[in-house]
Amino acid sequence: DAKHLVPNKMRDFFCTINLDQEEVFRTQVVEKSLSPYFGEEFYFEIPRTFQWLSFYIYDKSVLQKDLRIGKVSIKKEDLCNYTGKENWFMLQPVDSNSEVQGKVHLELKLNELITDNGSVCQQLVVHIKECHGLPLINGQNCDPYATVSLVGPSRNDQKKTKVKKKTSNPQFNETFYFEVTRSSSYTKKSQFQVEEEDIEKLEVRVDLWNNGNLVQDVFLGEIKVPVKVLKNDSFQAWYLLQPRENGNKSSKTDDLGSLRLNICYTEDCVLPSEYYASLRNLLLKSSDVQPISASAAYILSEVCRDKYDAVLPLVRLLLHHHKLVPFVAAVAELDLKDTQEANTIFRGNSLATRCVDEMMKIVGKHYLKVTLKPVIDEICESPKPCEIDPIKLREGDNVEINMENLRYYVDKVFREIVRSSISCPTLMCDVFYSLRHLAAKRFPNDPHVQYSAVSSFVFLRFFAVAVVSPHTFHLRPHHPDAQTSRTLTLISKAIQTLGSWGSLTKSKLSSFKETFMCEFFKTFQEEKFTESVKKFLDDVSSTESKEPSGVSEPVHLKEGEMYKRAQGRTRIGKKNFKKRWFCLTTREFTYHKQQDKEPIFTIPIKNILAVEKLDESSFNKKNMFQVLHGEKPLYIQANNCVEASEWIEALCRVTRCNQKRLSFYHPSAFLNGSWLCCKATTENTEGCARCTADVPADTQIEIDGDRETERIYSLFTVNRSKLQKLEEACGSIAVYQGPRKEPDDYSNFTIEDSVATFHTLQQIIDIVEKLNESHEKYQKKRSSSAKYGSEENPIVGKVS
């Protein structure tokens, strides 16, 4: 959210997330506010290098261009200082002189020249080779040119390259010569040496500009290199473009408002898979360790301050290796030992409940979509008033009509849920089956506990949470408005109550905090609701194989708006780019003129031969990819680099098992009778580059096991001191048969078997130390191979 935004009157605001100057996400517009609450979450993999993560606040305009109010820009290197916690940031002014991205490749040289009269002078040679990653201007590739200047206290010689049209990666390859004046006292020497006073204050400045034609040229960035660094050698390097030094300095920065952000940024250096074998094997055998509290996975959750940090990579790793169900059963059994009353079963935030929560989010994405998305869309797009709290009723509201509306929505959501057991993923059913039997074993005299053990997850922690926060579960693109959010909250409360086994008794109704909810639920006291819940819970906690009828339904994977190049299937077809709505399922890839319209063109998934990036040079457009199938390639332009990466990944995953996948492809297009990449003149010539490999095969769950193991290693490394404390505690208990230190040292740890726990801790510490050594060796190798000034490691700022 934001507060105290300018101008000081109610306006319509939205916020964008940018990698450097490329917008990758945009919030919904919050109308008529000075302190808009956005409440939106965006999770994405970053597909390219970047310098800044920026957030821009815009004032929405209907007739004119949206006005940028201010920005928050965080350097990549500083992101770790803000990760994992909320921070308020003062908005900074948006100044075109500070909005830069990209890098430039230069070669500089000082030459010694002998003039006609025999005197010696110096000549500076500047070869500007190319630039990479310049920003889009108004959504299009820019028309860049460069000015090259030799600047000193009393001189400013400037020269200019040619303008390159429609490209973010211009190839200039132009050389400029500058005379470096010498002092009158200079005398000829056999061995030429540069004199300090001549070049101490001279510097080469390269400015990048976008040619505006009829409007003002736009500054794209600059670099400065002191001439003194050259000495007598040639100097060649890549430089990151920098903002102007005077950018922003004259602007006021204290009256634009502020923005609250919660950023979680992780950057993993993932080693080859064999390095993780020991840690991976130790974690995967956790469910076999007796007691479970002595296992590596359980110890991970013990030493992490926030259990969520440990649970996410742990669940993903165990899922990837099909080891999650036995681990959840083991930690749930430990949980139940401490549960004294059946009505509080699985209500806390333990390792078991968090593991199940995370599993449902990962595995149940599609299940939620097919079950709830249609009804959530109806509620959000055609909302009916549902407020039944007398205190919150607006003037003119009719509480009886509102109660009918709410009852209609609750009935519809409830009906969709209890009919959905056929779509419940097998893994969720297996986990629920284990929980149900463990609960019945723990409380054998309670006939309802086997149901409440399952309902506490599937209703309270899954469906009810998804209803109240549909944007978090990708059921809606944005956070709902205040009135719709209130409606969803009331529906969520109702679903929680209906799903709680035995909650429709009079004694339960009397325990409602709100009288109006108690009155509302009196209409639900019908046997059919409790029977429907019971049958649903029986179905989703059964290990019996389901009918295969659901398999024939295509799974919806991704949809969105992009640009496609006309394929010219007819002779008069124009080869231009048009905006279309794309939809990907497990059965077909289609595009439509508009959302919810019939498809214009359909490619069956089985016919897709390859999905690859397309070189920008093909059409002078960024973020392009190609879908190769039986006909001509389908060329598509995504709206940003994140979106392009996500579409390529989704298409590759769903087509990986196609038998006729290509091994080679053309990275560029076939234009004007030849392939731009290899110059071959036959359109059906075999490709000249090898196709991308190593794409995750699972279309439902994308998990990189090595990356998750690296995350767990990082957590053990950060919490090394706690590992040592736990080790000391185990030693103390084993030697003295009880605590001999202050209880605070380890009173929060669960130690059932000190010897077994101590043994596991020693293995963890030993493995972590070996991985530390491997990382150090890799970093040394990387730093020596990626020379400062190379394209992979460009120079930032001035060279000294």
mmCIF file of C-alpha atoms in Angstrom, residues 180-470:
data_model
loop_
_atom_site.group_PDB
_atom_site.id
_atom_site.type_symbol
_atom_site.label_atom_id
_atom_site.label_comp_id
_atom_site.label_asym_id
_atom_site.label_seq_id
_atom_site.Cartn_x
_atom_site.Cartn_y
_atom_site.Cartn_z
ATOM 1 C CA VAL A 180 45.355 14.941 -27.055
ATOM 2 C CA THR A 181 47.231 18.267 -26.783
ATOM 3 C CA ARG A 182 50.741 18.297 -25.297
ATOM 4 C CA SER A 183 52.460 20.896 -23.119
ATOM 5 C CA SER A 184 54.914 23.266 -24.901
ATOM 6 C CA SER A 185 57.733 22.020 -22.701
ATOM 7 C CA TYR A 186 57.481 18.537 -24.161
ATOM 8 C CA THR A 187 60.675 17.218 -25.785
ATOM 9 C CA LYS A 188 61.084 14.165 -27.934
ATOM 10 C CA LYS A 189 62.115 10.969 -26.177
ATOM 11 C CA SER A 190 63.161 7.671 -27.655
ATOM 12 C CA GLN A 191 60.858 5.848 -25.247
ATOM 13 C CA PHE A 192 57.525 7.661 -25.271
ATOM 14 C CA GLN A 193 55.930 8.215 -21.825
ATOM 15 C CA VAL A 194 52.586 9.856 -21.128
ATOM 16 C CA GLU A 195 52.928 12.902 -18.883
ATOM 17 C CA GLU A 196 50.555 13.047 -15.896
ATOM 18 C CA GLU A 197 49.579 16.708 -16.217
ATOM 19 C CA ASP A 198 48.325 16.245 -19.781
ATOM 20 C CA ILE A 199 45.764 13.556 -19.142
ATOM 21 C CA GLU A 200 45.019 13.730 -15.420
ATOM 22 C CA LYS A 201 41.764 15.650 -15.941
ATOM 23 C CA LEU A 202 40.690 14.255 -19.300
ATOM 24 C CA GLU A 203 37.945 11.667 -19.586
ATOM 25 C CA VAL A 204 36.044 9.912 -22.339
ATOM 26 C CA ARG A 205 32.280 10.187 -22.033
ATOM 27 C CA VAL A 206 29.867 8.070 -24.056
ATOM 28 C CA ASP A 207 26.170 9.054 -23.975
ATOM 29 C CA LEU A 208 23.413 6.841 -25.431
ATOM 30 C CA TRP A 209 20.307 8.504 -26.865
ATOM 31 C CA ASN A 210 17.070 7.499 -28.516
ATOM 32 C CA ASN A 211 16.511 9.460 -31.704
ATOM 33 C CA GLY A 212 13.166 11.198 -31.247
ATOM 34 C CA ASN A 213 12.781 12.325 -34.878
ATOM 35 C CA LEU A 214 10.102 15.007 -34.442
ATOM 36 C CA VAL A 215 10.213 15.013 -30.631
ATOM 37 C CA GLN A 216 13.029 15.496 -28.123
ATOM 38 C CA ASP A 217 15.716 12.814 -27.986
ATOM 39 C CA VAL A 218 15.556 10.598 -24.871
ATOM 40 C CA PHE A 219 18.647 10.015 -22.704
ATOM 41 C CA LEU A 220 19.417 6.283 -22.289
ATOM 42 C CA GLY A 221 22.541 6.373 -20.111
ATOM 43 C CA GLU A 222 26.205 7.319 -20.021
ATOM 44 C CA ILE A 223 29.640 6.045 -19.040
ATOM 45 C CA LYS A 224 32.840 7.916 -18.170
ATOM 46 C CA VAL A 225 36.370 6.571 -18.493
ATOM 47 C CA PRO A 226 39.411 8.640 -17.317
ATOM 48 C CA VAL A 227 42.058 8.769 -20.047
ATOM 49 C CA LYS A 228 44.807 8.193 -17.444
ATOM 50 C CA VAL A 229 43.810 4.504 -17.079
ATOM 51 C CA LEU A 230 44.956 3.840 -20.648
ATOM 52 C CA LYS A 231 48.678 4.506 -20.184
ATOM 53 C CA ASN A 232 50.214 3.090 -23.392
ATOM 54 C CA ASP A 233 47.957 0.055 -23.668
ATOM 55 C CA SER A 234 44.748 -0.688 -25.478
ATOM 56 C CA PHE A 235 41.814 -0.996 -23.051
ATOM 57 C CA GLN A 236 38.707 -2.987 -23.987
ATOM 58 C CA ALA A 237 35.716 -3.610 -21.692
ATOM 59 C CA TRP A 238 31.943 -3.754 -21.192
ATOM 60 C CA TYR A 239 30.384 -1.016 -19.034
ATOM 61 C CA LEU A 240 26.981 -0.783 -17.396
ATOM 62 C CA LEU A 241 25.245 2.428 -18.440
ATOM 63 C CA GLN A 242 24.843 4.869 -15.552
ATOM 64 C CA PRO A 243 22.371 7.692 -14.807
ATOM 65 C CA ARG A 244 23.545 11.264 -15.089
ATOM 66 C CA GLU A 245 25.305 12.474 -11.971
ATOM 67 C CA ASN A 246 22.984 15.495 -11.665
ATOM 68 C CA GLY A 247 19.829 13.401 -12.152
ATOM 69 C CA ASN A 248 17.262 13.947 -9.357
ATOM 70 C CA LYS A 249 19.470 16.329 -7.372
ATOM 71 C CA SER A 250 17.361 19.446 -7.800
ATOM 72 C CA SER A 251 14.073 17.682 -7.168
ATOM 73 C CA LYS A 252 12.221 17.585 -3.879
ATOM 74 C CA THR A 253 12.079 14.100 -2.438
ATOM 75 C CA ASP A 254 10.121 14.571 0.784
ATOM 76 C CA ASP A 255 6.615 15.300 -0.426
ATOM 77 C CA LEU A 256 5.718 12.578 -2.940
ATOM 78 C CA GLY A 257 4.382 10.036 -0.427
ATOM 79 C CA SER A 258 5.638 6.591 0.525
ATOM 80 C CA LEU A 259 5.159 2.968 -0.486
ATOM 81 C CA ARG A 260 5.094 -0.119 1.763
ATOM 82 C CA LEU A 261 6.670 -3.242 0.293
ATOM 83 C CA ASN A 262 7.359 -6.767 1.478
ATOM 84 C CA ILE A 263 10.133 -8.161 -0.727
ATOM 85 C CA CYS A 264 11.445 -11.721 -0.637
ATOM 86 C CA TYR A 265 14.469 -12.070 -2.906
ATOM 87 C CA THR A 266 16.591 -15.199 -3.129
ATOM 88 C CA GLU A 267 19.589 -15.785 -5.335
ATOM 89 C CA ASP A 268 20.906 -19.330 -5.411
ATOM 90 C CA CYS A 269 24.232 -20.546 -6.727
ATOM 91 C CA VAL A 270 23.259 -24.116 -7.663
ATOM 92 C CA LEU A 271 26.174 -26.518 -8.083
ATOM 93 C CA PRO A 272 26.062 -29.675 -10.232
ATOM 94 C CA SER A 273 23.725 -32.356 -8.864
ATOM 95 C CA GLU A 274 26.447 -34.699 -7.559
ATOM 96 C CA TYR A 275 27.547 -32.118 -4.950
ATOM 97 C CA TYR A 276 24.174 -32.409 -3.204
ATOM 98 C CA ALA A 277 23.976 -36.216 -3.082
ATOM 99 C CA SER A 278 24.919 -36.535 0.630
ATOM 100 C CA LEU A 279 22.550 -33.801 1.865
ATOM 101 C CA ARG A 280 19.748 -34.936 -0.435
ATOM 102 C CA ASN A 281 20.001 -38.564 0.740
ATOM 103 C CA LEU A 282 20.094 -37.500 4.402
ATOM 104 C CA LEU A 283 16.922 -35.447 3.952
ATOM 105 C CA LEU A 284 15.074 -38.085 1.903
ATOM 106 C CA LYS A 285 15.548 -40.810 4.529
ATOM 107 C CA SER A 286 14.028 -38.553 7.234
ATOM 108 C CA SER A 287 10.727 -40.439 7.348
ATOM 109 C CA ASP A 288 12.615 -43.661 8.190
ATOM 110 C CA VAL A 289 14.452 -42.156 11.182
ATOM 111 C CA GLN A 290 13.213 -43.158 14.631
ATOM 112 C CA PRO A 291 12.179 -40.927 16.318
ATOM 113 C CA ILE A 292 11.235 -38.462 13.550
ATOM 114 C CA SER A 293 12.504 -35.561 15.712
ATOM 115 C CA ALA A 294 16.053 -36.915 15.164
ATOM 116 C CA SER A 295 15.761 -36.631 11.360
ATOM 117 C CA ALA A 296 17.531 -34.001 9.232
ATOM 118 C CA ALA A 297 14.225 -32.626 7.903
ATOM 119 C CA TYR A 298 12.795 -32.158 11.406
ATOM 120 C CA ILE A 299 16.029 -30.566 12.679
ATOM 121 C CA LEU A 300 15.847 -28.100 9.762
ATOM 122 C CA SER A 301 12.458 -26.868 10.994
ATOM 123 C CA GLU A 302 13.772 -26.673 14.569
ATOM 124 C CA VAL A 303 16.730 -24.384 13.825
ATOM 125 C CA CYS A 304 14.918 -22.006 11.402
ATOM 126 C CA ARG A 305 13.408 -18.991 13.140
ATOM 127 C CA ASP A 306 10.512 -18.935 10.677
ATOM 128 C CA LYS A 307 9.281 -22.468 9.980
ATOM 129 C CA TYR A 308 7.960 -21.326 6.595
ATOM 130 C CA ASP A 309 11.549 -20.741 5.394
ATOM 131 C CA ALA A 310 12.266 -24.424 6.009
ATOM 132 C CA VAL A 311 8.912 -25.864 4.924
ATOM 133 C CA LEU A 312 8.785 -24.533 1.350
ATOM 134 C CA PRO A 313 12.049 -26.073 0.013
ATOM 135 C CA LEU A 314 11.588 -29.189 2.178
ATOM 136 C CA VAL A 315 8.095 -29.955 0.861
ATOM 137 C CA ARG A 316 9.159 -29.304 -2.726
ATOM 138 C CA LEU A 317 12.190 -31.593 -2.395
ATOM 139 C CA LEU A 318 10.188 -34.412 -0.777
ATOM 140 C CA LEU A 319 7.456 -34.008 -3.400
ATOM 141 C CA HIS A 320 10.019 -34.184 -6.189
ATOM 142 C CA HIS A 321 11.335 -37.512 -4.847
ATOM 143 C CA HIS A 322 7.904 -38.956 -3.835
ATOM 144 C CA LYS A 323 8.787 -38.974 -0.122
ATOM 145 C CA LEU A 324 6.288 -36.445 1.223
ATOM 146 C CA VAL A 325 3.420 -38.711 2.367
ATOM 147 C CA PRO A 326 5.458 -40.860 4.817
ATOM 148 C CA PHE A 327 7.194 -37.762 6.220
ATOM 149 C CA VAL A 328 3.895 -35.936 6.809
ATOM 150 C CA ALA A 329 2.478 -39.056 8.486
ATOM 151 C CA ALA A 330 5.508 -39.242 10.809
ATOM 152 C CA VAL A 331 5.444 -35.581 11.892
ATOM 153 C CA ALA A 332 1.619 -35.652 12.213
ATOM 154 C CA GLU A 333 1.908 -38.616 14.589
ATOM 155 C CA LEU A 334 4.352 -36.578 16.701
ATOM 156 C CA ASP A 335 1.864 -33.690 16.624
ATOM 157 C CA LEU A 336 -0.949 -35.902 17.853
ATOM 158 C CA LYS A 337 1.064 -37.026 20.875
ATOM 159 C CA ASP A 338 0.753 -33.478 22.241
ATOM 160 C CA THR A 339 -2.948 -33.081 21.283
ATOM 161 C CA GLN A 340 -5.117 -33.671 24.339
ATOM 162 C CA GLU A 341 -8.584 -32.868 22.942
ATOM 163 C CA ALA A 342 -10.073 -34.088 19.671
ATOM 164 C CA ASN A 343 -11.679 -30.714 18.880
ATOM 165 C CA THR A 344 -8.248 -29.007 18.699
ATOM 166 C CA ILE A 345 -6.742 -31.503 16.260
ATOM 167 C CA PHE A 346 -4.349 -29.949 13.694
ATOM 168 C CA ARG A 347 -5.352 -26.395 14.628
ATOM 169 C CA GLY A 348 -1.849 -25.041 15.383
ATOM 170 C CA ASN A 349 1.033 -23.977 13.125
ATOM 171 C CA SER A 350 3.185 -27.054 13.568
ATOM 172 C CA LEU A 351 5.604 -28.598 11.085
ATOM 173 C CA ALA A 352 2.920 -31.125 10.100
ATOM 174 C CA THR A 353 0.197 -28.543 9.403
ATOM 175 C CA ARG A 354 2.569 -26.266 7.481
ATOM 176 C CA CYS A 355 3.800 -29.148 5.348
ATOM 177 C CA VAL A 356 0.215 -30.079 4.444
ATOM 178 C CA ASP A 357 -0.642 -26.411 3.755
ATOM 179 C CA GLU A 358 2.301 -26.051 1.386
ATOM 180 C CA MET A 359 1.584 -29.382 -0.290
ATOM 181 C CA MET A 360 -2.031 -28.315 -0.988
ATOM 182 C CA LYS A 361 -0.874 -24.998 -2.503
ATOM 183 C CA ILE A 362 1.576 -26.737 -4.835
ATOM 184 C CA VAL A 363 -0.404 -29.847 -5.775
ATOM 185 C CA GLY A 364 -3.897 -28.349 -5.589
ATOM 186 C CA LYS A 365 -3.494 -25.385 -7.980
ATOM 187 C CA HIS A 366 -5.465 -26.949 -10.811
ATOM 188 C CA TYR A 367 -7.963 -28.531 -8.395
ATOM 189 C CA LEU A 368 -8.829 -25.066 -7.070
ATOM 190 C CA LYS A 369 -9.160 -23.661 -10.586
ATOM 191 C CA VAL A 370 -11.583 -26.270 -11.873
ATOM 192 C CA THR A 371 -13.593 -26.213 -8.637
ATOM 193 C CA LEU A 372 -13.806 -22.543 -7.639
ATOM 194 C CA LYS A 373 -12.728 -20.274 -10.500
ATOM 195 C CA PRO A 374 -16.090 -20.130 -12.358
ATOM 196 C CA VAL A 375 -18.071 -19.235 -9.215
ATOM 197 C CA ILE A 376 -15.389 -16.800 -7.938
ATOM 198 C CA ASP A 377 -15.429 -15.086 -11.348
ATOM 199 C CA GLU A 378 -19.218 -14.729 -11.109
ATOM 200 C CA ILE A 379 -18.988 -13.215 -7.604
ATOM 201 C CA CYS A 380 -16.246 -10.743 -8.600
ATOM 202 C CA GLU A 381 -17.586 -9.726 -12.013
ATOM 203 C CA SER A 382 -21.312 -9.512 -11.156
ATOM 204 C CA PRO A 383 -21.338 -8.839 -7.410
ATOM 205 C CA LYS A 384 -24.586 -8.814 -5.456
ATOM 206 C CA PRO A 385 -24.858 -7.039 -2.083
ATOM 207 C CA CYS A 386 -24.386 -9.606 0.702
ATOM 208 C CA GLU A 387 -23.779 -7.587 3.880
ATOM 209 C CA ILE A 388 -25.829 -9.026 6.768
ATOM 210 C CA ASP A 389 -24.141 -7.267 9.689
ATOM 211 C CA PRO A 390 -26.666 -4.608 10.861
ATOM 212 C CA ILE A 391 -23.804 -2.287 11.880
ATOM 213 C CA LYS A 392 -22.260 -2.340 8.383
ATOM 214 C CA LEU A 393 -25.472 -2.047 6.357
ATOM 215 C CA ARG A 394 -25.621 0.972 4.047
ATOM 216 C CA GLU A 395 -28.604 3.230 3.735
ATOM 217 C CA GLY A 396 -31.227 1.574 1.551
ATOM 218 C CA ASP A 397 -29.824 -1.948 1.994
ATOM 219 C CA ASN A 398 -32.348 -4.719 2.592
ATOM 220 C CA VAL A 399 -30.949 -7.336 4.974
ATOM 221 C CA GLU A 400 -33.389 -10.040 3.822
ATOM 222 C CA ILE A 401 -32.375 -9.624 0.159
ATOM 223 C CA ASN A 402 -28.695 -9.534 1.150
ATOM 224 C CA MET A 403 -29.148 -12.734 3.149
ATOM 225 C CA GLU A 404 -30.757 -14.398 0.117
ATOM 226 C CA ASN A 405 -27.830 -13.284 -2.072
ATOM 227 C CA LEU A 406 -25.307 -14.609 0.432
ATOM 228 C CA ARG A 407 -27.212 -17.880 0.757
ATOM 229 C CA TYR A 408 -27.200 -18.223 -3.062
ATOM 230 C CA TYR A 409 -23.398 -17.749 -3.206
ATOM 231 C CA VAL A 410 -22.685 -20.031 -0.230
ATOM 232 C CA ASP A 411 -24.912 -22.769 -1.679
ATOM 233 C CA LYS A 412 -23.149 -22.506 -5.038
ATOM 234 C CA VAL A 413 -19.602 -22.578 -3.583
ATOM 235 C CA PHE A 414 -20.505 -25.405 -1.196
ATOM 236 C CA ARG A 415 -22.105 -27.432 -4.002
ATOM 237 C CA GLU A 416 -19.025 -27.048 -6.228
ATOM 238 C CA ILE A 417 -16.746 -28.187 -3.387
ATOM 239 C CA VAL A 418 -18.678 -31.295 -2.323
ATOM 240 C CA ARG A 419 -19.014 -32.373 -5.970
ATOM 241 C CA SER A 420 -15.291 -31.967 -6.630
ATOM 242 C CA SER A 421 -13.861 -35.109 -5.002
ATOM 243 C CA ILE A 422 -13.241 -36.720 -8.414
ATOM 244 C CA SER A 423 -10.806 -33.864 -9.222
ATOM 245 C CA CYS A 424 -8.905 -34.012 -5.921
ATOM 246 C CA PRO A 425 -5.257 -34.892 -6.668
ATOM 247 C CA THR A 426 -4.193 -38.397 -5.639
ATOM 248 C CA LEU A 427 -1.355 -37.066 -3.490
ATOM 249 C CA MET A 428 -3.769 -34.940 -1.431
ATOM 250 C CA CYS A 429 -6.017 -37.984 -0.984
ATOM 251 C CA ASP A 430 -3.064 -40.070 0.194
ATOM 252 C CA VAL A 431 -2.102 -37.448 2.792
ATOM 253 C CA PHE A 432 -5.727 -37.092 4.003
ATOM 254 C CA TYR A 433 -6.001 -40.899 4.269
ATOM 255 C CA SER A 434 -2.926 -40.980 6.549
ATOM 256 C CA LEU A 435 -4.185 -38.105 8.724
ATOM 257 C CA ARG A 436 -7.624 -39.645 9.066
ATOM 258 C CA HIS A 437 -6.311 -42.999 10.300
ATOM 259 C CA LEU A 438 -3.762 -41.417 12.635
ATOM 260 C CA ALA A 439 -6.519 -39.290 14.217
ATOM 261 C CA ALA A 440 -8.827 -42.284 14.637
ATOM 262 C CA LYS A 441 -5.974 -44.213 16.267
ATOM 263 C CA ARG A 442 -5.213 -41.326 18.672
ATOM 264 C CA PHE A 443 -8.863 -40.786 19.698
ATOM 265 C CA PRO A 444 -10.556 -44.197 19.208
ATOM 266 C CA ASN A 445 -13.682 -43.228 21.165
ATOM 267 C CA ASP A 446 -14.525 -40.153 19.074
ATOM 268 C CA PRO A 447 -16.434 -41.126 15.882
ATOM 269 C CA HIS A 448 -16.112 -37.637 14.372
ATOM 270 C CA VAL A 449 -12.362 -37.050 14.771
ATOM 271 C CA GLN A 450 -11.476 -38.910 11.566
ATOM 272 C CA TYR A 451 -13.550 -36.325 9.664
ATOM 273 C CA SER A 452 -12.445 -33.218 11.565
ATOM 274 C CA ALA A 453 -8.784 -34.220 10.946
ATOM 275 C CA VAL A 454 -9.403 -33.921 7.199
ATOM 276 C CA SER A 455 -11.878 -31.014 7.239
ATOM 277 C CA SER A 456 -9.465 -28.867 9.268
ATOM 278 C CA PHE A 457 -7.224 -28.913 6.181
ATOM 279 C CA VAL A 458 -9.410 -29.202 3.122
ATOM 280 C CA PHE A 459 -12.105 -26.748 4.273
ATOM 281 C CA LEU A 460 -10.392 -24.449 6.785
ATOM 282 C CA ARG A 461 -6.891 -24.239 5.255
ATOM 283 C CA PHE A 462 -7.591 -24.816 1.559
ATOM 284 C CA PHE A 463 -11.001 -23.878 0.171
ATOM 285 C CA ALA A 464 -11.905 -21.217 2.757
ATOM 286 C CA VAL A 465 -8.520 -19.483 2.372
ATOM 287 C CA ALA A 466 -8.756 -19.580 -1.449
ATOM 288 C CA VAL A 467 -12.248 -18.028 -1.335
ATOM 289 C CA VAL A 468 -11.166 -15.107 0.831
ATOM 290 C CA SER A 469 -7.892 -14.513 -1.129
ATOM 291 C CA PRO A 470 -8.537 -15.644 -4.713
#
